[in-house]
mmCIF file of C-alpha atoms and ligand atoms in Angstrom:
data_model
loop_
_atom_site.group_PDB
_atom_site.id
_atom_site.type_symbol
_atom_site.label_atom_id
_atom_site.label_comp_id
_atom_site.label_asym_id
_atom_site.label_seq_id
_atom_site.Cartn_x
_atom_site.Cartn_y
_atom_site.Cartn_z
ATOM 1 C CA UNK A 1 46.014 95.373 -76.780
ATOM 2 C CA UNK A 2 47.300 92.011 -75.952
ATOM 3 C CA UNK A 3 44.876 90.042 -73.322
ATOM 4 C CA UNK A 4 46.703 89.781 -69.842
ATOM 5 C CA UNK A 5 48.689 87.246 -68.658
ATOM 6 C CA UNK A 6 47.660 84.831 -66.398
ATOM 7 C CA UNK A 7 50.045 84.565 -63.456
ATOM 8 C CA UNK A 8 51.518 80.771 -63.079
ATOM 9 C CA UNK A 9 49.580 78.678 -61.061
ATOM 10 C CA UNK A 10 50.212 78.340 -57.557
ATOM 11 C CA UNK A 11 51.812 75.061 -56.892
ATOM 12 C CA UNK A 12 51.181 72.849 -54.998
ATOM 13 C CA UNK A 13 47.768 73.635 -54.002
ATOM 14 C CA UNK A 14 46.399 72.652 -51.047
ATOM 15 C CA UNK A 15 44.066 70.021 -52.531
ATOM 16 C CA UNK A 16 47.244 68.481 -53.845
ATOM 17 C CA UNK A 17 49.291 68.531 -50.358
ATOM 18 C CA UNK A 18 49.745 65.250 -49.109
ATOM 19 C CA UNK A 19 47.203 64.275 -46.427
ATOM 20 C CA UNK A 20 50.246 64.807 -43.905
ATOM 21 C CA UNK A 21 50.422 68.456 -44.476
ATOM 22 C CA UNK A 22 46.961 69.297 -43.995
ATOM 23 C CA UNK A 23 46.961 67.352 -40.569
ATOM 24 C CA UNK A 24 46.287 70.040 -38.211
ATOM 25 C CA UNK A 25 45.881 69.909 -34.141
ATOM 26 C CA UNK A 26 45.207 73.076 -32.455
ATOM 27 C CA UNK A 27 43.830 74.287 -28.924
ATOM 28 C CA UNK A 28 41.782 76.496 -27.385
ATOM 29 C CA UNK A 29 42.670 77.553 -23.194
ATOM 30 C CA UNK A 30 41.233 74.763 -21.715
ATOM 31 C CA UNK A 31 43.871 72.427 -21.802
ATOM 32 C CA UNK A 32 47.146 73.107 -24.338
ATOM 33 C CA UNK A 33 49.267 71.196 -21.819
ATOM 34 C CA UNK A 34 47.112 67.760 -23.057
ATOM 35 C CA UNK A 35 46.766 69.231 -26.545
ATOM 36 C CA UNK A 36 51.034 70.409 -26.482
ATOM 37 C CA UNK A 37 51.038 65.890 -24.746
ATOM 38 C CA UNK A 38 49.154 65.138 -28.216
ATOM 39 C CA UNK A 39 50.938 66.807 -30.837
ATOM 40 C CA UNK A 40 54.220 65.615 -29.409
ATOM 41 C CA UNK A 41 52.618 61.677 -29.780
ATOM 42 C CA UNK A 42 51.557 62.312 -33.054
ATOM 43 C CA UNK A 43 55.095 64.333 -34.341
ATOM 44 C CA UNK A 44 53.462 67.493 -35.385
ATOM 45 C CA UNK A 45 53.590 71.085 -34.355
ATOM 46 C CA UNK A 46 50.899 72.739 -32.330
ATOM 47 C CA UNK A 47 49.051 75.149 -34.660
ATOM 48 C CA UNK A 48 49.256 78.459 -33.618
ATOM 49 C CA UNK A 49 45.847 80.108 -32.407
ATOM 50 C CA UNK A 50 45.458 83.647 -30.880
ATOM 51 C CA UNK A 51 42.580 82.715 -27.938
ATOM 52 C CA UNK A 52 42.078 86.458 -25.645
ATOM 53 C CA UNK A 53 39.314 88.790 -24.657
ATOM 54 C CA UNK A 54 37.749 92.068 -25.566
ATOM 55 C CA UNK A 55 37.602 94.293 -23.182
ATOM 56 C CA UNK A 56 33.634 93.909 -21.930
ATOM 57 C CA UNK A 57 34.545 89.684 -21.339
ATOM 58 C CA UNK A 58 33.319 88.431 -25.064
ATOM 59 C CA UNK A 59 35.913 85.799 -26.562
ATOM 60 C CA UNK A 60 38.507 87.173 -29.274
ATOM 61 C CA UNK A 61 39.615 84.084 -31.532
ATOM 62 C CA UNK A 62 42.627 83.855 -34.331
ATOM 63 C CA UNK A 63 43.940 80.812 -36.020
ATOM 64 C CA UNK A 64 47.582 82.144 -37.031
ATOM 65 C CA UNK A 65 47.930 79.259 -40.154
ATOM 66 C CA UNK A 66 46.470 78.197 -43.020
ATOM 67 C CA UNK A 67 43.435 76.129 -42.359
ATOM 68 C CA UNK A 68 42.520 75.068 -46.140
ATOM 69 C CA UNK A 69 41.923 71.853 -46.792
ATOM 70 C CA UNK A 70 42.895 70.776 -43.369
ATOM 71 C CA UNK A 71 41.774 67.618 -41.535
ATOM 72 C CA UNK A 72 41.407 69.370 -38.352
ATOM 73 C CA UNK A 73 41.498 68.678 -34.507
ATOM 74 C CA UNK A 74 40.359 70.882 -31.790
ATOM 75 C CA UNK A 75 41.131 70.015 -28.110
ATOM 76 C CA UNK A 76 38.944 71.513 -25.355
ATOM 77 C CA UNK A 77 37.607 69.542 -22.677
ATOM 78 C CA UNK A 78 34.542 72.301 -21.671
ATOM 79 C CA UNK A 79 35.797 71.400 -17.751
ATOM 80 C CA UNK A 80 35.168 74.977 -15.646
ATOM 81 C CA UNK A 81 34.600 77.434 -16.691
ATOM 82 C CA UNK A 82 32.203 75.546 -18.515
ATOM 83 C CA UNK A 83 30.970 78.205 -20.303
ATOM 84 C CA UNK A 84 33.939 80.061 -21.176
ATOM 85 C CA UNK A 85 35.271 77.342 -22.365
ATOM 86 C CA UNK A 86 32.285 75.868 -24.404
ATOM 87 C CA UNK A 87 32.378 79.530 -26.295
ATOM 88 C CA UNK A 88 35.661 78.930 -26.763
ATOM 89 C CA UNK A 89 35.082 75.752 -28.607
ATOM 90 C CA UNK A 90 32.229 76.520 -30.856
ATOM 91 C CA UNK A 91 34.150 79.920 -31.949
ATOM 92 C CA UNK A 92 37.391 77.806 -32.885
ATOM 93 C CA UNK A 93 34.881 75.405 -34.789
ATOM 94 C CA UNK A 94 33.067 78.496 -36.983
ATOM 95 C CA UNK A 95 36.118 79.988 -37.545
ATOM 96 C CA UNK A 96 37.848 76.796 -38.999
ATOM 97 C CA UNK A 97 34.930 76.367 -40.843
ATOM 98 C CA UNK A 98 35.314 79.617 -42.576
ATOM 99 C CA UNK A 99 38.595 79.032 -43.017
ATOM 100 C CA UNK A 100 37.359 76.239 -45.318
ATOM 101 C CA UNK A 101 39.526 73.379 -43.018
ATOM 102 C CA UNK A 102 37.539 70.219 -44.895
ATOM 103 C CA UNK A 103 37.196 68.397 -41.747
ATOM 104 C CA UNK A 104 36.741 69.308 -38.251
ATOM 105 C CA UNK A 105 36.866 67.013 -35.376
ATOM 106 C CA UNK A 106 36.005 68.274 -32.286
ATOM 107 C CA UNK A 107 38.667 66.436 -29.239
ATOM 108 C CA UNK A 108 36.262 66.811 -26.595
ATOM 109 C CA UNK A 109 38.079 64.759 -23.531
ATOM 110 C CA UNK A 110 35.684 66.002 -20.870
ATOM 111 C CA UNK A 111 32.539 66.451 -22.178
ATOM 112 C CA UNK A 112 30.537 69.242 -19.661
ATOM 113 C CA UNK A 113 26.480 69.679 -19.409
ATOM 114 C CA UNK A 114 26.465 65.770 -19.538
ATOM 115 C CA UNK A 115 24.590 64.950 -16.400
ATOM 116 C CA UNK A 116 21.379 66.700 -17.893
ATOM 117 C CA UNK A 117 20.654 64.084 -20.556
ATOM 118 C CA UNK A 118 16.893 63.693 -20.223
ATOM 119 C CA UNK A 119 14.002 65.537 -18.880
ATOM 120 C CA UNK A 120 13.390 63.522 -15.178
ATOM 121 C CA UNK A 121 11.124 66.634 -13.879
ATOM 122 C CA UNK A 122 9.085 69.477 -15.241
ATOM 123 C CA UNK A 123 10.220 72.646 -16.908
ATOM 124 C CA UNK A 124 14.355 71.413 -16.965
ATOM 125 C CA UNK A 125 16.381 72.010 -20.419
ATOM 126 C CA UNK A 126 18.245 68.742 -21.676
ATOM 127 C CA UNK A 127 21.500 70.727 -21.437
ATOM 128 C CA UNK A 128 23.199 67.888 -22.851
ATOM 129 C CA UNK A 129 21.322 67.650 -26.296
ATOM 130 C CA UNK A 130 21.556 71.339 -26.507
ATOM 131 C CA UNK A 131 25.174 71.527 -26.050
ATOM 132 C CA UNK A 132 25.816 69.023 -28.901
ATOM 133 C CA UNK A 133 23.388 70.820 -30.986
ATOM 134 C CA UNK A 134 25.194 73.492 -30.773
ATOM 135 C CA UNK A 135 28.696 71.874 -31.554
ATOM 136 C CA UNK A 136 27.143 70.412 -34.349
ATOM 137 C CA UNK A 137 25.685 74.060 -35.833
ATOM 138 C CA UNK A 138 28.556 75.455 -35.146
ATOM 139 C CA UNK A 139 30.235 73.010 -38.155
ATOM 140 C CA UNK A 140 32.265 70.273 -36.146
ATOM 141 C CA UNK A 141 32.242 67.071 -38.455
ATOM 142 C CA UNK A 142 32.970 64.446 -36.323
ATOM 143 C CA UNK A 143 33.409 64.226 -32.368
ATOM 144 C CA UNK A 144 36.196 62.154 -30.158
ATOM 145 C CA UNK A 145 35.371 61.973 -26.614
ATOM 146 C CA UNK A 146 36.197 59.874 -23.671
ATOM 147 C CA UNK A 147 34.128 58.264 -20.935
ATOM 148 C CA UNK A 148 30.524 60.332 -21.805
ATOM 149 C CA UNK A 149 28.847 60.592 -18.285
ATOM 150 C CA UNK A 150 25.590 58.495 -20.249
ATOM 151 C CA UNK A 151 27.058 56.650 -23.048
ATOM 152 C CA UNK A 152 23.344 57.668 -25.097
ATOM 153 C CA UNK A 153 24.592 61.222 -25.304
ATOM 154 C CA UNK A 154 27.048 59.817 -28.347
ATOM 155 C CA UNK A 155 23.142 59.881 -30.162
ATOM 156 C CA UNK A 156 22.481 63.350 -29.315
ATOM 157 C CA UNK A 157 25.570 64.635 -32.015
ATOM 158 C CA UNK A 158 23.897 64.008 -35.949
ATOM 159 C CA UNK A 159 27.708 63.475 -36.616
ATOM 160 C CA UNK A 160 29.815 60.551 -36.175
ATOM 161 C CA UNK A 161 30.887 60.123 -32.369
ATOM 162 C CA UNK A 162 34.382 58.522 -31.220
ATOM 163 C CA UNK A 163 33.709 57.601 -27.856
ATOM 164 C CA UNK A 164 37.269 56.208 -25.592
ATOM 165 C CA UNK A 165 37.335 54.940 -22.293
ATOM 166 C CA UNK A 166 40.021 55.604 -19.910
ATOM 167 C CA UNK A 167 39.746 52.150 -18.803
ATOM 168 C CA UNK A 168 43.005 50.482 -20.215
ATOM 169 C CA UNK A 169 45.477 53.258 -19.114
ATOM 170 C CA UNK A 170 43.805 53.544 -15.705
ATOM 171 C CA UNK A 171 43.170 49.756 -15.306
ATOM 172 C CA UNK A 172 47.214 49.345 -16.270
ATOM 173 C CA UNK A 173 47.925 51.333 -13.285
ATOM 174 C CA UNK A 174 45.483 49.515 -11.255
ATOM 175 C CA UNK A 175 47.543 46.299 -12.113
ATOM 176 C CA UNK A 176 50.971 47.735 -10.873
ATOM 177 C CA UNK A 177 49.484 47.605 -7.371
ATOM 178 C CA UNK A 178 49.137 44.261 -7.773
ATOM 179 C CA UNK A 179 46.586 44.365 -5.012
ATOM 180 C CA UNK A 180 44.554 40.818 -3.945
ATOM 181 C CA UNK A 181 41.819 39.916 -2.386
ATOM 182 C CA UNK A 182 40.265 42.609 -5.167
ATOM 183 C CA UNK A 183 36.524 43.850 -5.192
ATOM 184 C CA UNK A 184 35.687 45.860 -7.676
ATOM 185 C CA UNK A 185 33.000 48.841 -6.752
ATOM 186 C CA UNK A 186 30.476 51.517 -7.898
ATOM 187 C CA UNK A 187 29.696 54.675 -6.139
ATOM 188 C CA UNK A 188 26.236 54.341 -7.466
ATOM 189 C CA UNK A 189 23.809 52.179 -9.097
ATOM 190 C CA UNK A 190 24.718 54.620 -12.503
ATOM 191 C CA UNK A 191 28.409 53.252 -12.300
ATOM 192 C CA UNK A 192 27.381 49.613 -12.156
ATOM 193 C CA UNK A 193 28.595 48.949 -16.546
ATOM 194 C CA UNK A 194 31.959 50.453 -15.892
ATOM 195 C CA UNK A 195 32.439 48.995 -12.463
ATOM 196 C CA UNK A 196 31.543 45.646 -14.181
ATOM 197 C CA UNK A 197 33.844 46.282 -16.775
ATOM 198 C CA UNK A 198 36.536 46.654 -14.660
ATOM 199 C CA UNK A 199 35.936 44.002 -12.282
ATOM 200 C CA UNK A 200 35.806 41.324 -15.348
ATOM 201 C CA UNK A 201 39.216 42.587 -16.595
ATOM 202 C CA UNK A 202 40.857 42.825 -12.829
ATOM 203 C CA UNK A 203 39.211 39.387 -12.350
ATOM 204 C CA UNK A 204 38.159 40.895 -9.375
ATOM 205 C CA UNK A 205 34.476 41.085 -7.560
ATOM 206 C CA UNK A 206 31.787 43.831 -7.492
ATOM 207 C CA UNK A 207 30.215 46.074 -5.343
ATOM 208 C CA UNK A 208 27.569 48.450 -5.731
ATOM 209 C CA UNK A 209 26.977 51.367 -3.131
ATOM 210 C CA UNK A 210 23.525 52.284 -3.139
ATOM 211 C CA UNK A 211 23.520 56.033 -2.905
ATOM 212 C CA UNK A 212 20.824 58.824 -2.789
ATOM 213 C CA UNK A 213 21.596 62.612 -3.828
ATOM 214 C CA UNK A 214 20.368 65.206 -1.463
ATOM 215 C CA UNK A 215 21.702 68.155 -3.284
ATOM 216 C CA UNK A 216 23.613 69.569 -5.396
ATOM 217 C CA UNK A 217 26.610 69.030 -2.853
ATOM 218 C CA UNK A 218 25.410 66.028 -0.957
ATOM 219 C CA UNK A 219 25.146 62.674 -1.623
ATOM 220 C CA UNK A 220 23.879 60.324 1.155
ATOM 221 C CA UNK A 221 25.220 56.485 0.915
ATOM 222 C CA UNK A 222 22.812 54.011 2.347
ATOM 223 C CA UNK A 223 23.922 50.596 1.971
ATOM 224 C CA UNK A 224 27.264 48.560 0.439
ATOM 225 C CA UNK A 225 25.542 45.500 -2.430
ATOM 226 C CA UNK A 226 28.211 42.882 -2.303
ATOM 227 C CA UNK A 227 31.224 41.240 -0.439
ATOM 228 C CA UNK A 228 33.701 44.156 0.846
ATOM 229 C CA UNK A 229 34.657 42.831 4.239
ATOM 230 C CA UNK A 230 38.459 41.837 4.457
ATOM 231 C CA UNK A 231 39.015 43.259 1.010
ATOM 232 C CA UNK A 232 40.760 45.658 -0.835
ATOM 233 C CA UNK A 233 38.065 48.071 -2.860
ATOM 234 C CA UNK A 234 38.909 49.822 -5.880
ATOM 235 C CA UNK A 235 36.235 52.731 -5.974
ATOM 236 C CA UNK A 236 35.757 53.313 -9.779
ATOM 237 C CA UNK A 237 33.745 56.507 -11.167
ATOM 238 C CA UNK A 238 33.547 58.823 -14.437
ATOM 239 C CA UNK A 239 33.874 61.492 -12.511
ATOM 240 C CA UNK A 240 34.509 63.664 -9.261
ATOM 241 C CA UNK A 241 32.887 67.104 -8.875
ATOM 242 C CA UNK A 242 32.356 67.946 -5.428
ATOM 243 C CA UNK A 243 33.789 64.240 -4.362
ATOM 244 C CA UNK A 244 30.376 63.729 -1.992
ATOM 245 C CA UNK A 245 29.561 60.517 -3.932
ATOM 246 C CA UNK A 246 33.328 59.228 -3.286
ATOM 247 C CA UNK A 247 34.025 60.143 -0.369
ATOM 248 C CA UNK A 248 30.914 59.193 1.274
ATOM 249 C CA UNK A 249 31.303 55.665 -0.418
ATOM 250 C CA UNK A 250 34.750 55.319 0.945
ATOM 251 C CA UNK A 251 33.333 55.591 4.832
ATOM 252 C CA UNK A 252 30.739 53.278 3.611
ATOM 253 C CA UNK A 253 32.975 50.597 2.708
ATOM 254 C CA UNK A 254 34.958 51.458 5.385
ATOM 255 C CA UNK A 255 31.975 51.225 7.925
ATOM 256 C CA UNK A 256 31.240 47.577 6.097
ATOM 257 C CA UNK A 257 34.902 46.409 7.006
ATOM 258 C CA UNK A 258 36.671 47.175 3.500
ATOM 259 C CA UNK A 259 40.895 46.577 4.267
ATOM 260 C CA UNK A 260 41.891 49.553 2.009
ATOM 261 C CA UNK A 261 39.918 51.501 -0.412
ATOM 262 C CA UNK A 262 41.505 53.167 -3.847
ATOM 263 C CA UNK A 263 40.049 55.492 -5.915
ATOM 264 C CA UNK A 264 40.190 55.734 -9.683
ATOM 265 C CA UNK A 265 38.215 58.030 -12.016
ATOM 266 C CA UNK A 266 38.161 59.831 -15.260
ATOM 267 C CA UNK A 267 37.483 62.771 -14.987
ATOM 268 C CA UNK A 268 39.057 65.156 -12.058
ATOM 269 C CA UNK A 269 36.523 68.178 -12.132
ATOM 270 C CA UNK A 270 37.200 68.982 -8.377
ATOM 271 C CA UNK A 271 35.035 71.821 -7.667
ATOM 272 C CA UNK A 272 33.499 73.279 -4.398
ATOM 273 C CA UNK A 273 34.785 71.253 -1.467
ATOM 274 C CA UNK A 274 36.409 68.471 -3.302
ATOM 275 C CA UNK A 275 39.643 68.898 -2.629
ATOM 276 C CA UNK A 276 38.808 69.315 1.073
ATOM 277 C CA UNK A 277 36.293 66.539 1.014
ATOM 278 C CA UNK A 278 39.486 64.293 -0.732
ATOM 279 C CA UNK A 279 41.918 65.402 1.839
ATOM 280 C CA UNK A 280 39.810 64.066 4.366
ATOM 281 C CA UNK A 281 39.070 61.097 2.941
ATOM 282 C CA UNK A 282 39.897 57.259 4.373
ATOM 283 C CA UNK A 283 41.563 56.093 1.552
ATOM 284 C CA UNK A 284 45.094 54.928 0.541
ATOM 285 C CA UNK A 285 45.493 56.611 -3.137
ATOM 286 C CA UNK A 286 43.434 58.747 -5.475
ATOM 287 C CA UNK A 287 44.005 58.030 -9.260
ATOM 288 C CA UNK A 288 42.511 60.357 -12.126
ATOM 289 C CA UNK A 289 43.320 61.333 -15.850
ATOM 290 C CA UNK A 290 43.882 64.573 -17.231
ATOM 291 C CA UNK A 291 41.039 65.076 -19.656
ATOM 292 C CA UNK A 292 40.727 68.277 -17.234
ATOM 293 C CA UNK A 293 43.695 70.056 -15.952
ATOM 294 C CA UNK A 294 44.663 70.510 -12.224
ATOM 295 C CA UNK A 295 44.145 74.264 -11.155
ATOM 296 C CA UNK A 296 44.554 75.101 -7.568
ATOM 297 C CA UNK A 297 45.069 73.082 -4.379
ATOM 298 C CA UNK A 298 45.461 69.196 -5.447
ATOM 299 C CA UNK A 299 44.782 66.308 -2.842
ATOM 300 C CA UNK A 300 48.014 64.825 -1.592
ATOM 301 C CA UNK A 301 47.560 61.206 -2.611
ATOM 302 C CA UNK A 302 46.063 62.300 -6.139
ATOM 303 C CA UNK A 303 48.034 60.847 -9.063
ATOM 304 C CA UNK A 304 47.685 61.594 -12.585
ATOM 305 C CA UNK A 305 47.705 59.361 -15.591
ATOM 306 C CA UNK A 306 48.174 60.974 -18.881
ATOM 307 C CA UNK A 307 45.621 60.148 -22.105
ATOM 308 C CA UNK A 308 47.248 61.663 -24.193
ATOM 309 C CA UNK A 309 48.872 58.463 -26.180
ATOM 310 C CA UNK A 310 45.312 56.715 -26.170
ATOM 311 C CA UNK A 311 43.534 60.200 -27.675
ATOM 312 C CA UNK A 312 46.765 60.732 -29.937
ATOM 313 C CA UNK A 313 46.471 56.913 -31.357
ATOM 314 C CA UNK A 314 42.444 57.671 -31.873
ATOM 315 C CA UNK A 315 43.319 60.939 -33.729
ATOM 316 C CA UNK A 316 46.109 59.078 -36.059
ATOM 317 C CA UNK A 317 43.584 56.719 -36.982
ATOM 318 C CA UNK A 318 40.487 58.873 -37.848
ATOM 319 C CA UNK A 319 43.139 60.950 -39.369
ATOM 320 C CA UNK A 320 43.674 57.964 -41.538
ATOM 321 C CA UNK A 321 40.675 56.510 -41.979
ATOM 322 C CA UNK A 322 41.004 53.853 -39.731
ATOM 323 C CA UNK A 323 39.262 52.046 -37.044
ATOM 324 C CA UNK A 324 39.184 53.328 -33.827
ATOM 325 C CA UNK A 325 37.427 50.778 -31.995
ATOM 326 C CA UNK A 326 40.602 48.711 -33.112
ATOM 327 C CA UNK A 327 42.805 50.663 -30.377
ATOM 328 C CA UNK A 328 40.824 48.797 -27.452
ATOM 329 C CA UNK A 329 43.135 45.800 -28.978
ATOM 330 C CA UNK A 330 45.766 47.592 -28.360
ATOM 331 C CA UNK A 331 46.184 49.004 -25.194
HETATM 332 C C1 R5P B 1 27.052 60.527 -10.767
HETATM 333 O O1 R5P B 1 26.146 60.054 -11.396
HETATM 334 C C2 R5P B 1 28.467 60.580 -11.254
HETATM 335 O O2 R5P B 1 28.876 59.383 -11.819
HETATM 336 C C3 R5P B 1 29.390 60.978 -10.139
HETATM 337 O O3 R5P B 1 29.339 60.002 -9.147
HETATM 338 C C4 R5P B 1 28.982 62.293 -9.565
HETATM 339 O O4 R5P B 1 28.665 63.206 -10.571
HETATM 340 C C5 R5P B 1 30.084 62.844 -8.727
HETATM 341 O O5 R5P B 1 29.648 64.046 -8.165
HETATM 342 P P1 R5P B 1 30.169 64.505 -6.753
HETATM 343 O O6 R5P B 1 31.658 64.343 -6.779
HETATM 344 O O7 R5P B 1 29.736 65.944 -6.652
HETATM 345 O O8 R5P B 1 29.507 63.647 -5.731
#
């Protein structure tokens, strides 16, 4: 009997696809609007991924093309629900993986469980080692993220870390104000790098607010370091949760005889009585990014600036091998 015939080979295969082909983006819930603001940056489709629930709550997953081979990118900021979202993640990461995608970078904008970095009392986890542990075992290769709540958690990944600032597309909107008499300041003495940062680019001066946390909730705000009177203050943070630490500064510069205060921050998490808290705040104009997206009730003077072309120029570039530090340059 004559041996069988081997069927013709398959061509091309994927390991012979150009490096374009296998360049993948894909989402989970958290934020497709950002990862949608991405793709359309970079030119490429969306990859299509079934993301739904079983019945009893547990997360039901499907990635609806061909992974093989891909260079991969996964955008979830883990913004609430934290957790869902988090699952979400490191399910999209194992399943890529054993879809055999060659690379997977996890787009992390907002990266949650960050204010736990070390252990400051007895018998508290260091949510956010564990967290990138668990990104990590789950099979992500590489991590981009943007304005880390402690820069030092880039360390707790064993995988290489992109770490963006929002800086240049916030401080560009800054400029359009063109605001003088400029004082640069910190909600806390944690914000002093980036508030420093900002107020040597603005050419402007700095402020520090000293602060004290009295819960979860509450933040009390003590004394203003630095020159506010007569000035306009541009609050700068990484982030507002329950906007106590922002709003309590405001009054506090206020109360120290600030002219107008303007807020700008990365990341818009806005839970609990934020958007009550911002509402009610004394100053002229709110600015945040959308490495979270707006659910719900939204502040009146809150403005959003979109990352999307600074993430989709860092992706292009890892994509191709490239520097990323390099895009600092150019924005
Ligand atoms: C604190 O270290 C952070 O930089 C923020 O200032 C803080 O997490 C904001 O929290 P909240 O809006 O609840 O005061």
């Amino acid at each position: 009997m004559p041996a069988p015939r081997l069927a013709p080979l398959p061509l091309p295969t994927a390991a012979m696809q150009s490096k374009e082909d296998r360049f993948k983006v894909l989402s989970g819930s958290a934020h497709p609007a950002l990862a949608s603001e991405i793709c359309a940056e970079l030119g490429l489709p969306l990859a299509k991924t079934y993301v739904g629930r079983f019945p009893d709550g547990e997360i039901d997953i499907k990635i609806e093309e061909d992974m093989r081979g891909g260079d991969v990118f996964v955008v979830q900021p883990t913004c609430p629900p934290v957790n869902e979202h988090l699952m979400e993640l490191l399910l999209l990461i194992d399943c890529l993986r054993r879809a055999s995608a060659d690379r997977i970078t996890a787009v992390i904008p907002y990266y949650g469980y960050a204010r736990k970095d070390r252990k400051d009392e007895g018998r508290v986890p260091i949510s956010a080692k564990l967290v990138a542990n668990c990104i990590v075992a789950a099979g992500a290769d590489r991590v981009l993220t943007m304005d880390l709540h402690a820069s030092q958690i880039q360390g707790f990944f064993d995988v290489p870390v992109d770490h963006l600032y929002a800086k240049p597309v916030i401080q560009a909107e800054v400029e359009k104000l063109g605001l003088d008499k400029l004082v640069v300041c910190s909600p806390d003495v944690g914000g002093i790098r980036l508030a420093r940062a900002y107020a040597r680019s603005l050419n402007a001066g700095l402020a520090i607010v000293d602060k004290r946390r009295v819960g979860a909730t509450e933040t009390v705000s003590e004394n203003v370091i630095g020159e506010v009177a007569g000035k306009n203050v541009l609050l700068v943070d990484d982030m507002i949760s329950t906007a106590g630490s922002i709003t309590e500064a405001t009054r506090m510069l206020q109360s120290r005889g600030a002219e107008r205060v303007y807020i700008a921050v990365t990341h818009a998490v806005l839970c609990g009585p934020a958007v009550e808290r911002l509402e009610n705040c004394p100053c002229e104009s709110i600015l945040v990014t959308n490495t979270i997206p707006l659910r719900g009730e939204v502040p009146n003077r809150l403005r959003v600036v979109s990352i999307a072309p600074l993430l989709a120029r860092a992706i292009a570039r890892i994509h191709r091998a490239e520097s990323v530090s390099a895009l600092f340059e150019e924005t």
